[in-house]
Short mmCIF file of C-alpha atoms in Angstrom, two decimals:
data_model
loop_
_atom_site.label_atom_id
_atom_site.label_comp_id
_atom_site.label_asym_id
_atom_site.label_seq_id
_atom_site.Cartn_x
_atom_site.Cartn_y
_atom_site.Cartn_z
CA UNK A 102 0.00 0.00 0.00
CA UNK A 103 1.30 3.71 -0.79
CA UNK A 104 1.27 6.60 1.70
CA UNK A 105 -0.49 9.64 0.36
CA UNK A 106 3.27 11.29 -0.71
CA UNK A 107 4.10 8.29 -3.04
CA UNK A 108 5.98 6.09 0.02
CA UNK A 109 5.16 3.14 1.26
CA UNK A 110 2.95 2.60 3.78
CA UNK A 111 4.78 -0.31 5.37
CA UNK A 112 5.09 0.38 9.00
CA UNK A 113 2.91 -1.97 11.22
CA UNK A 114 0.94 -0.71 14.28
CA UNK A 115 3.13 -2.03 16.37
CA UNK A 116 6.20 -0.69 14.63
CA UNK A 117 5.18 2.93 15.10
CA UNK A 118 3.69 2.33 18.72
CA UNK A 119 7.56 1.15 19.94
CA UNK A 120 9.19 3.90 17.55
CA UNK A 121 7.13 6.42 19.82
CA UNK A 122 7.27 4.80 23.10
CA UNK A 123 11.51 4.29 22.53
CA UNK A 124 12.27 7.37 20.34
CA UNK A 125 13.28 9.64 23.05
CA UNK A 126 15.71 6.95 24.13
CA UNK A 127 18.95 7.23 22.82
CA UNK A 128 22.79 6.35 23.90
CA UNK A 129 22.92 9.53 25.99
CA UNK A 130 20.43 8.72 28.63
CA UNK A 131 22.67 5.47 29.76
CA UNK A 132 25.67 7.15 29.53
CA UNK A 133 26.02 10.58 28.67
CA UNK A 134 23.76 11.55 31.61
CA UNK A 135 26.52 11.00 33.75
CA UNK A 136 28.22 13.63 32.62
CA UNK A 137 25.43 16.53 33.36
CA UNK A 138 24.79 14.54 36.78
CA UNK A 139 28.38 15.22 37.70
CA UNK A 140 27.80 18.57 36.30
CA UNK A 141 24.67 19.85 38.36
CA UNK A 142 24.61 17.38 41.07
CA UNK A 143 20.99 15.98 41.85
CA UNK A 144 19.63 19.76 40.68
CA UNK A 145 20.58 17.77 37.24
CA UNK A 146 16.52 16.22 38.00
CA UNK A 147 15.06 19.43 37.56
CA UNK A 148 17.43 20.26 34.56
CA UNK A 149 15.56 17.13 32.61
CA UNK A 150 12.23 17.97 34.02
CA UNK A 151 12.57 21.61 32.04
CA UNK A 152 14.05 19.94 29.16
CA UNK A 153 11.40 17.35 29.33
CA UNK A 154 8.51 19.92 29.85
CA UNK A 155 10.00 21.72 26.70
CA UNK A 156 9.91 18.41 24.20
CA UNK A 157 6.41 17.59 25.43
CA UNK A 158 5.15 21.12 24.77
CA UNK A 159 6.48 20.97 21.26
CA UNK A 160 5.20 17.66 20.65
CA UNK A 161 2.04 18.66 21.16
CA UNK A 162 2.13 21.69 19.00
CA UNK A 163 3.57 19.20 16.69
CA UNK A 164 1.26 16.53 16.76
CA UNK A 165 -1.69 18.91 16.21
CA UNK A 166 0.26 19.90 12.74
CA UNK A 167 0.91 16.51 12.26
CA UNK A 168 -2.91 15.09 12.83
CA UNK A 169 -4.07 17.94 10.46
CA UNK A 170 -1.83 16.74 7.69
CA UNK A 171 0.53 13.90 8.15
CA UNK A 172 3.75 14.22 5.78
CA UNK A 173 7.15 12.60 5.96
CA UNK A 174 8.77 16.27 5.75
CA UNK A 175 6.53 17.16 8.82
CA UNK A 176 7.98 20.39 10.50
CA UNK A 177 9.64 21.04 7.34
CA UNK A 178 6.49 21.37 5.43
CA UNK A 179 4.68 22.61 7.81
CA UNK A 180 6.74 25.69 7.70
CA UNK A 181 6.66 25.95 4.29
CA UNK A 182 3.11 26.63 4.48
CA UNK A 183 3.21 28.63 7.75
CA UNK A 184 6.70 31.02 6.93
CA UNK A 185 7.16 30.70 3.71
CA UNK A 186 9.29 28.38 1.12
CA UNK A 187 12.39 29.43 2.42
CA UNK A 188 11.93 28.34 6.50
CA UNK A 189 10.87 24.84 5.63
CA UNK A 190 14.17 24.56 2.86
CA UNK A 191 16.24 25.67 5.92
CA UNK A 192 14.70 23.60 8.43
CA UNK A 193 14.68 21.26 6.55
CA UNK A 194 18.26 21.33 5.20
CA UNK A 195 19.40 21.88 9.07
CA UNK A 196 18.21 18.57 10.25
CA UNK A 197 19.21 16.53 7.58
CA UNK A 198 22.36 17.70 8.31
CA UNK A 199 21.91 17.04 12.13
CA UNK A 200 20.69 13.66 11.63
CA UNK A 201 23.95 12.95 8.63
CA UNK A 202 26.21 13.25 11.45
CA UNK A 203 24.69 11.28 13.92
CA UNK A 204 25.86 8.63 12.00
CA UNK A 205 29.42 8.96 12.44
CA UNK A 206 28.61 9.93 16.19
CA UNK A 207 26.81 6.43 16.53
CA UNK A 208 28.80 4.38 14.25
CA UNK A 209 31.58 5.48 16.32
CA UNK A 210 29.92 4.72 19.43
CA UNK A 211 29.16 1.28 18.46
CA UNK A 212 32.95 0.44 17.15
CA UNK A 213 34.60 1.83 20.13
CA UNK A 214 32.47 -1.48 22.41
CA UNK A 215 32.83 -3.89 19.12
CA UNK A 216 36.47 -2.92 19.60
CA UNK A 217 36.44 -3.58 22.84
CA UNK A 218 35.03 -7.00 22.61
CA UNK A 219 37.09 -8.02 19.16
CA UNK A 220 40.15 -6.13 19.28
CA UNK A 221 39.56 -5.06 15.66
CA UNK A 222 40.08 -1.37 14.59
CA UNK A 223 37.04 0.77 15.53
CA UNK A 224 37.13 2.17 11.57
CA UNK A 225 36.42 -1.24 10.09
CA UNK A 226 33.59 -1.87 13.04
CA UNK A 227 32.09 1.79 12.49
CA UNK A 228 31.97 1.24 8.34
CA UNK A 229 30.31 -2.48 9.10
CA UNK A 230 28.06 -1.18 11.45
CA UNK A 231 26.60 1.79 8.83
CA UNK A 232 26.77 -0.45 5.43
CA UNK A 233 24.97 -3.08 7.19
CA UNK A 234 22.14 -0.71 8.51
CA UNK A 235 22.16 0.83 5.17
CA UNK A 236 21.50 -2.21 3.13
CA UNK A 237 18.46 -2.52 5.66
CA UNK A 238 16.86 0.75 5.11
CA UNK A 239 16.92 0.15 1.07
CA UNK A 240 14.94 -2.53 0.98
CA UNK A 241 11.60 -1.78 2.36
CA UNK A 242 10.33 0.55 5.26
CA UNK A 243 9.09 -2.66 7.19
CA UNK A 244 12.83 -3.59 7.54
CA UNK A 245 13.66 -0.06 9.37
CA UNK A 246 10.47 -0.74 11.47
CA UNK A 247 11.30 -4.33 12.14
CA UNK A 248 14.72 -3.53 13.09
CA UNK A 249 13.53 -0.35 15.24
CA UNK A 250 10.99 -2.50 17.10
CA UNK A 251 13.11 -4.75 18.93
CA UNK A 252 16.04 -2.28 19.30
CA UNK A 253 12.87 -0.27 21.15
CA UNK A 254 11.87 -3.33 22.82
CA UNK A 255 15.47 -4.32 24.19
CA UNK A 256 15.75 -0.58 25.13
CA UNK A 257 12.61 -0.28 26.62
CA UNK A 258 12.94 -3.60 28.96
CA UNK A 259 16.18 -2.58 29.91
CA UNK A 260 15.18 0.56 31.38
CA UNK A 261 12.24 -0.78 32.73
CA UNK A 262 14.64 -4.14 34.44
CA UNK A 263 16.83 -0.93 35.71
CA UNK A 264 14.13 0.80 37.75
CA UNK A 265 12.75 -2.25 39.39
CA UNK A 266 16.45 -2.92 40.51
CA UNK A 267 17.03 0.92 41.46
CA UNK A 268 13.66 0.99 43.78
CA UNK A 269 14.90 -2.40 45.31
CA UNK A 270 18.00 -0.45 46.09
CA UNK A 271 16.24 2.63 47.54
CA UNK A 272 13.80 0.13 49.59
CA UNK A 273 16.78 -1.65 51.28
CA UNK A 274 17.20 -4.98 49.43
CA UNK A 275 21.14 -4.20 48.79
CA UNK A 276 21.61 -2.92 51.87
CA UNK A 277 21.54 -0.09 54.04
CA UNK A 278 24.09 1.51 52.50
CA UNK A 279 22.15 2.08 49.25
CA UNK A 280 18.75 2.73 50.71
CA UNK A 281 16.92 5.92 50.99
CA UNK A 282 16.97 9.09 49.00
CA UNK A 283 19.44 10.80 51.26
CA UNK A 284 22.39 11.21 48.11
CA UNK A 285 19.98 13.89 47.25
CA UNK A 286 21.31 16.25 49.42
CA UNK A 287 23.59 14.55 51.63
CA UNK A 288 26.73 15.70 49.63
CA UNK A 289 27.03 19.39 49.59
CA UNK A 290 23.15 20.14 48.80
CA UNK A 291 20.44 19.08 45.88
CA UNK A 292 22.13 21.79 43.75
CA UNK A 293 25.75 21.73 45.00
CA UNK A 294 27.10 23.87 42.26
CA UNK A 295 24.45 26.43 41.83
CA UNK A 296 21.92 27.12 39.79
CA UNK A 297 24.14 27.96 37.01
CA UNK A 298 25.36 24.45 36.94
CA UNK A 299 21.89 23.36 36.46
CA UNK A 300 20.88 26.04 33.71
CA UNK A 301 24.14 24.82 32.23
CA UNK A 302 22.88 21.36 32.79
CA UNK A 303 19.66 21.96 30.50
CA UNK A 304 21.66 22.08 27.50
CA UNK A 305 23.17 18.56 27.76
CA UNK A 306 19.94 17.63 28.52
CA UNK A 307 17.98 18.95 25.72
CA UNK A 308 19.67 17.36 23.25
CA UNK A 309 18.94 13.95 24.75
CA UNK A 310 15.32 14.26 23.29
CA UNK A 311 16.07 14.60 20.01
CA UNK A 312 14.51 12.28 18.10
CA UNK A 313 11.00 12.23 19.58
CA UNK A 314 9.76 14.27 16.71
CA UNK A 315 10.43 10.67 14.55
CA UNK A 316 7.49 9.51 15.18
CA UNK A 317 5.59 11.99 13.01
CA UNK A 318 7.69 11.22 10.24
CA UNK A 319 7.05 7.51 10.67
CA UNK A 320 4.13 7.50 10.83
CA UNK A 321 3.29 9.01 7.58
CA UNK A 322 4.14 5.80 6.40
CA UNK A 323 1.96 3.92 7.87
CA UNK A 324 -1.70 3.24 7.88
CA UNK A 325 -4.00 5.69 9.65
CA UNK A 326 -1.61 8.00 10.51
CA UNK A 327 -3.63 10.56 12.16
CA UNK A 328 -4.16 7.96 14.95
CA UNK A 329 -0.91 6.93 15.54
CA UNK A 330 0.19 10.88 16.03
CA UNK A 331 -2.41 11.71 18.16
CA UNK A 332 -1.71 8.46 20.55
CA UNK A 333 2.44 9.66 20.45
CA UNK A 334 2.20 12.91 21.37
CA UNK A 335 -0.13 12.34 23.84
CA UNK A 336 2.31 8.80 25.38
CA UNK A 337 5.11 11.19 25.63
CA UNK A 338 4.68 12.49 29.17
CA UNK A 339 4.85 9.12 30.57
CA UNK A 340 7.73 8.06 28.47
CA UNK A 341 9.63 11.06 29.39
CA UNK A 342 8.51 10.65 32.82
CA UNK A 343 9.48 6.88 33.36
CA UNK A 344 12.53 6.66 30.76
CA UNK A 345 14.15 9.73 31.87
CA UNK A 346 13.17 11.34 35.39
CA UNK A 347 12.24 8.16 36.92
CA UNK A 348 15.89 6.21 35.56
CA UNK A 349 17.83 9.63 36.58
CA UNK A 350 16.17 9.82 39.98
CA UNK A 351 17.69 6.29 40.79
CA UNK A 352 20.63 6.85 39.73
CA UNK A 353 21.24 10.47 41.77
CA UNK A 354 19.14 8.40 44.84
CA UNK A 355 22.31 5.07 44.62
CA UNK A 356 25.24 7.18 43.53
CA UNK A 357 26.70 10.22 44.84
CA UNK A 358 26.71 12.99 42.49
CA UNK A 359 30.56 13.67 42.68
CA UNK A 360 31.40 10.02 41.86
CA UNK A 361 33.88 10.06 39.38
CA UNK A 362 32.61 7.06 37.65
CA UNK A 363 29.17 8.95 36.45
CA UNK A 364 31.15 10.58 33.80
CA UNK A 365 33.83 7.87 32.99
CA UNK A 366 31.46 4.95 32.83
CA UNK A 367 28.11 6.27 32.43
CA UNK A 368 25.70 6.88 34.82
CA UNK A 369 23.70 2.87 34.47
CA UNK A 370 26.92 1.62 34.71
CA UNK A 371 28.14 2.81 37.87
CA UNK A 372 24.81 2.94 39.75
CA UNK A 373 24.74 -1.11 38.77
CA UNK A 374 28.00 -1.87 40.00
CA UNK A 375 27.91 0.54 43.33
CA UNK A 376 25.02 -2.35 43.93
CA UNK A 377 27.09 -5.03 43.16
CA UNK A 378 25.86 -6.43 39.80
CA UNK A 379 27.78 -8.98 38.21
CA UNK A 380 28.74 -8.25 34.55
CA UNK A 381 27.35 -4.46 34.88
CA UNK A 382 29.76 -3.24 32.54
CA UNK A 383 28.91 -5.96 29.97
CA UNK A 384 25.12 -5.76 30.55
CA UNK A 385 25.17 -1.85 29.95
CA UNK A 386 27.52 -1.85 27.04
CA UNK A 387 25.05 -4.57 25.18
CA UNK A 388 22.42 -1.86 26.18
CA UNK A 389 24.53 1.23 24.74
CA UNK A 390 25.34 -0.78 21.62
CA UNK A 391 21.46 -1.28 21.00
CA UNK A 392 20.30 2.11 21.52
CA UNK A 393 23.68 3.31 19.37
CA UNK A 394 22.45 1.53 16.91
CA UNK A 395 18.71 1.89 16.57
CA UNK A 396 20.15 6.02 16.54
CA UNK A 397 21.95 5.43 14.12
CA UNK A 398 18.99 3.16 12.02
CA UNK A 399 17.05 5.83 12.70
CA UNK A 400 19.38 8.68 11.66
CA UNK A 401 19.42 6.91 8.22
CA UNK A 402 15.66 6.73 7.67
CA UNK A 403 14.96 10.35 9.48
CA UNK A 404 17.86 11.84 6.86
CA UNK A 405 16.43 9.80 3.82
CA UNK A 406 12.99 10.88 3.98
CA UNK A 407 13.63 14.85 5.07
CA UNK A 408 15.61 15.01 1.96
CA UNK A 409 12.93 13.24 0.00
CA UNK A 410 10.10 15.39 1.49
CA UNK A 411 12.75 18.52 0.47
CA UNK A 412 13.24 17.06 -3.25
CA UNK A 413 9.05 16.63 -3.42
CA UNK A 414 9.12 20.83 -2.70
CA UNK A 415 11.42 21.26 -5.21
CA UNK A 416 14.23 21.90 -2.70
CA UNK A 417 16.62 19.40 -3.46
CA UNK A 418 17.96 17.41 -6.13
CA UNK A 419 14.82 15.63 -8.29
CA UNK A 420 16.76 12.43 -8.26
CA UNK A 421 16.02 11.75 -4.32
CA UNK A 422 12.48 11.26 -5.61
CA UNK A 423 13.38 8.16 -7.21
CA UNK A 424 11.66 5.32 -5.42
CA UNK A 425 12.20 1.59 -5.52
CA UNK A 426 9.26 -0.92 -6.39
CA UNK A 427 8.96 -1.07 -2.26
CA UNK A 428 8.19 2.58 -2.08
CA UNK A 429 11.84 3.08 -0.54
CA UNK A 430 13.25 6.70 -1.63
CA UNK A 431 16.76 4.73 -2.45
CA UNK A 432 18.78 7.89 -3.49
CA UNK A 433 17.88 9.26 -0.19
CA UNK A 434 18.61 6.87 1.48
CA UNK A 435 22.31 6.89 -0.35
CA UNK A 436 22.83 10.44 -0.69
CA UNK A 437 22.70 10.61 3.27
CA UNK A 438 24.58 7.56 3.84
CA UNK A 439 27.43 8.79 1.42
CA UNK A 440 27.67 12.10 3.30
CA UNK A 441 27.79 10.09 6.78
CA UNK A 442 30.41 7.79 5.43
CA UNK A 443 32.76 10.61 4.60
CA UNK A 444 31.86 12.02 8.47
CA UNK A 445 33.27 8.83 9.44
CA UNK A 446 36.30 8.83 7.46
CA UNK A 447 37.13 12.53 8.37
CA UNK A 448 36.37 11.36 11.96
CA UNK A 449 39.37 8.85 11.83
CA UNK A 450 41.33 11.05 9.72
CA UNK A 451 40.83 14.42 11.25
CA UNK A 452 39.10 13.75 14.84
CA UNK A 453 40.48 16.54 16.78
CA UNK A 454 40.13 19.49 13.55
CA UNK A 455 37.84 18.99 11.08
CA UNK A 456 34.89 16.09 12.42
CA UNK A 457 34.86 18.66 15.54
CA UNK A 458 34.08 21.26 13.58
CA UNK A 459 31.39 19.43 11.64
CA UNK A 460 29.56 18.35 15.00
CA UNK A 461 29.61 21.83 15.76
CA UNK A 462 27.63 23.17 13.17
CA UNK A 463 24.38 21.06 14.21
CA UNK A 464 25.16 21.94 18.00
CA UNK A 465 21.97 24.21 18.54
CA UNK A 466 19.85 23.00 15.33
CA UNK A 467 17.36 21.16 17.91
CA UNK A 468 16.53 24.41 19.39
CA UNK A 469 16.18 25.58 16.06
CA UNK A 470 14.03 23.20 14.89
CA UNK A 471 11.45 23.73 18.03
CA UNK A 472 11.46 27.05 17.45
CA UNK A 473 10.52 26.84 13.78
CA UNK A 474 7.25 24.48 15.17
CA UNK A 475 6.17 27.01 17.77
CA UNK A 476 5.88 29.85 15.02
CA UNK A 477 4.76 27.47 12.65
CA UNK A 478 2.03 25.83 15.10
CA UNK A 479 0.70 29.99 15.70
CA UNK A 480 0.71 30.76 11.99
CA UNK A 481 -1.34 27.47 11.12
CA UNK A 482 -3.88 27.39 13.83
CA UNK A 483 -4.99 30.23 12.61
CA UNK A 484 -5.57 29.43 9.36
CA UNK A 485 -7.10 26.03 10.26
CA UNK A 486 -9.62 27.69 12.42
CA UNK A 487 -10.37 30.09 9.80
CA UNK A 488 -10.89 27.37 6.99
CA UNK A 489 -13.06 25.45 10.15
CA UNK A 490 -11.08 22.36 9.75
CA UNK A 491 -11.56 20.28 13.03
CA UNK A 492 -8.41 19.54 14.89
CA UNK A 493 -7.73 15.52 16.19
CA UNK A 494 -4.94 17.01 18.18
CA UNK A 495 -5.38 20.45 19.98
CA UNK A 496 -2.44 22.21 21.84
CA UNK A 497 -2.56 23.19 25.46
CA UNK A 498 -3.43 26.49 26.59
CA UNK A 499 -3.30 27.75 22.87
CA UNK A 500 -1.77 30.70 22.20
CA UNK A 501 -0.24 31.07 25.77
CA UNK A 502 2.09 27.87 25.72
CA UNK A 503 3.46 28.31 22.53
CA UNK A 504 4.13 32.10 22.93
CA UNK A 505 5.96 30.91 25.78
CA UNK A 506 8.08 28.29 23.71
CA UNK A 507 8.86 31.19 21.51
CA UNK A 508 9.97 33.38 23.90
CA UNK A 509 11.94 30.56 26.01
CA UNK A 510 14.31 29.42 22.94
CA UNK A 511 15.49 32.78 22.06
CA UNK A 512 16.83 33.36 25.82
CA UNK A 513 18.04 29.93 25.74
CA UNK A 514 20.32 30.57 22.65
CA UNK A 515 21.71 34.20 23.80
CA UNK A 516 22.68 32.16 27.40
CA UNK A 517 24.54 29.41 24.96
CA UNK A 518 26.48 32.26 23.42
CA UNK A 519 27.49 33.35 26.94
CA UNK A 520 28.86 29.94 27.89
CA UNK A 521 32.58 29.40 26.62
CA UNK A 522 32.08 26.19 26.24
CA UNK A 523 28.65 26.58 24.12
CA UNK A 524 30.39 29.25 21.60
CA UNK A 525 31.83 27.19 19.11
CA UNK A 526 28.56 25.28 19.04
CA UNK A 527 26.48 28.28 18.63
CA UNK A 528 28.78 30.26 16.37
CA UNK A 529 29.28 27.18 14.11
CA UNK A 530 25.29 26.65 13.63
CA UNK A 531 24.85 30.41 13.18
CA UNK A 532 27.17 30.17 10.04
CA UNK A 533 25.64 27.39 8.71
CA UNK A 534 22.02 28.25 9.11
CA UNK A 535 23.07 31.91 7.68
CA UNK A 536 24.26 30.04 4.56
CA UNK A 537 21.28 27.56 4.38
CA UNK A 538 18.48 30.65 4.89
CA UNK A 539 20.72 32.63 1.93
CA UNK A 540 20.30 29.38 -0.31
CA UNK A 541 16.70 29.26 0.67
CA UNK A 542 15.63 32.57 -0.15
CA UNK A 543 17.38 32.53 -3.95
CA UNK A 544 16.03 28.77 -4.85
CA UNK A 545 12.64 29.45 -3.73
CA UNK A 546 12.66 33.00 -5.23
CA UNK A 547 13.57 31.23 -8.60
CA UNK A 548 10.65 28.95 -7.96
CA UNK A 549 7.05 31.31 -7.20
CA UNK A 550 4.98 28.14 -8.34
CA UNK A 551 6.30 25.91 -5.63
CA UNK A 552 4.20 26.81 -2.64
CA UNK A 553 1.47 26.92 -4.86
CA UNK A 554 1.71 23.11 -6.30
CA UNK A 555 2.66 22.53 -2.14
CA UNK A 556 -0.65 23.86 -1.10
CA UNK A 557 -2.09 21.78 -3.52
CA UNK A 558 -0.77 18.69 -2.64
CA UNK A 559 -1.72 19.09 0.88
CA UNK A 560 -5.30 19.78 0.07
CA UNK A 561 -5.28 16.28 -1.95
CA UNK A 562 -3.57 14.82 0.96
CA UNK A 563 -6.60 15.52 3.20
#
């Protein structure tokens, strides 16, 4: 069966249910949260709750686009239509670029533990590790869902196996020494380092939930999509609430903020073997590779089918149109995977000069990207309620929430540039989104007729 923009609708029900339930999950809660733990102390817990208030905000405003007209470019198109040509070419452009080098980041990830397990060079692991997800992703949509279902699954029960362990801990059943809640404030205070530290905190944080926004791109390829948006956006308080608040809580609750291990082995590992586990370290590193590399399975669909969505608007190159007999946009799916093979390669080749530099430029694209929603979410309510379409998915508290997601972004951006460690991350996105919005405005100014034919399309969609 074909979705309604010429894909194929091959993602199951229960493929889209686990993409939105694990989405949100990715490498950085098992590990990299040690690092902002270490960084804020237990304060870190109201760093993620912010964060996690954010996402869920503009997942909503999101999902009520999304319900009104599913489409694999989703944000993308919808600010076409809301800002004009050139915001959804630039949005667009910016997170296929964010998601391109997530695959080096991941396949990187993922050689570094096959390394440690083989003893082979990490290069020939991370290159194995992309081809073979590539080859997946060109065959059919059903093989990226199949795949993404039980790396969801495997991430989901591990989580799940960790709290029941962590609130056996805090009840007593590993001893005293491990009970209680006390390590959140028994070392120096909840927020030992300030509030700074846990401002600071936020933006290691927020970049954690990238990726929740998949599930509106998914599920344009699937049957019924307006359903399956509506039930994601409104699943993902729990699943930010359980996966992320609940799992950090435990952690801050068994270890003690300032342990040095948080940031060298992650923050699952440590809190597993402060309790003793046997094999922690092995358990957690068959964890990370998982979630390393459904990220990176899902950085190669997410890339393929912006760029697809982008080529449909007459915004990139016509041949990432072509489709195979599957409904798989195959020269999408290349084109990406060529440019994150050469990220790897300049990752081996240049890791301290160039691939930094790279990584750089998509440092502050998520808060881009939610920012783009918000204004596009105000600019197309309006117009829905003035055509009287009826919403599936309304946002909260309309105008008042989103005006405040507006607002919020801006500030958080200006404190980035005052960080020293932020700067290269916000000057670097600044000069690429500078030259994307210049490209923008002189393609679509070439091309008058191509909001038109958009508008069109999305009427025929409905």
């Amino acid at each position: 069966m074909a979705a309604a923009d010429g894909l194929s609708a091959g993602l199951k029900n229960r493929h889209v249910t686990m993409i939105s339930i694990a989405g949100v999950i990715g490498a950085g809660l098992f590990v990299g949260s040690g690092t902002a733990i270490n960084e804020a102390g237990p304060g870190v817990l109201l760093a993620y709750a912010f964060a996690g208030l954010l996402v869920v905000v503009v997942m909503r405003m999101l999902g009520e686009m999304a319900a009104a007209n599913p489409d694999t470019g989703s944000f993308s198109t919808y600010a076409d239509r809301a800002i004009g040509p050139w915001a959804g070419f630039t949005v667009g452009w910016l997170y296929w670029w964010f998601w391109v080098l997530v695959i080096p980041v991941e396949a990187t990830a993922a050689a570094a533990i096959l390394e440690s397990w083989t003893g082979a060079p990490q290069w020939i692991w991370a290159l194995a590790v992309t081809l073979v997800l590539t080859v997946t992703n060109l065959f059919s949509v059903a093989n990226y869902g199949e795949f993404e279902f039980w790396f969801a699954l495997l991430k989901v029960i591990a989580i799940i196996a960790f709290i029941v362990v962590g609130l056996l801990a805090v009840f007593g059943v590993f001893g005293t020494p491990h009970s209680g809640i006390a390590h959140l404030w028994d070392t120096g205070g909840f927020m030992p380092n300030g509030l700074s530290a846990v401002v600071a905190a936020v933006l290691v944080t927020m970049f954690s939930f990238m990726g929740t926004e998949i599930v509106t791109i998914a599920a344009a390829e699937s049957e019924n999509p307006v359903e399956k948006i509506g039930k994601a956006t409104r699943s993902v308080i729990w699943r930010i609430g359980l996966f992320y608040l609940a799992s950090i809580f435990l952690v801050v609750a068994i270890v003690p903020w300032n342990d040095p291990g948080l940031a060298k082995s992650g923050s699952y590992q440590t809190a597993l073997e402060a309790l003793g586990i046997p094999g922690a370290k092995v358990i957690v590193d068959i964890v990370v590779l998982v979630a390393v590399a459904s990220c990176l399975n899902s950085a190669l669909y997410t890339a393929s089918r912006m760029i697809y969505s982008l080529g449909r608007r007459k915004q990139a190159p016509a041949a990432v149109m072509r489709t195979t007999a599957q409904g798989v946009p195959r020269v999408a799916v290349l084109a990406s995977t060529v440019v994150g093979f050469l990220a790897v390669i300049a990752n081996y080749l240049f890791p301290e000069d160039v691939f930094g530099v790279l990584l750089a430029t998509s440092g502050a694209v998520a808060l881009l990207v939610y920012l783009v929603i918000a204004i596009s979410q105000l600019r197309l309510r309006a117009k829905l309620t003035r055509a009287g379409t009826e919403l599936r998915v309304r946002m909260w508290l309309y105008p008042y929430l989103t005006w405040a997601v507006v607002i919020v972004i801006p500030v958080i951006l200006v404190y980035m540039a005052t960080q020293e460690d932020q700067r290269l991350n916000i000057g670097a996105t600044a000069a690429i989104a500078v030259i994307v919005v210049a490209a923008g405005f002189l393609l679509t100014k070439r091309q008058p007729a191509n909001r038109d034919s958009m508008h069109d399309s999305a009427q025929h969609t409905k």
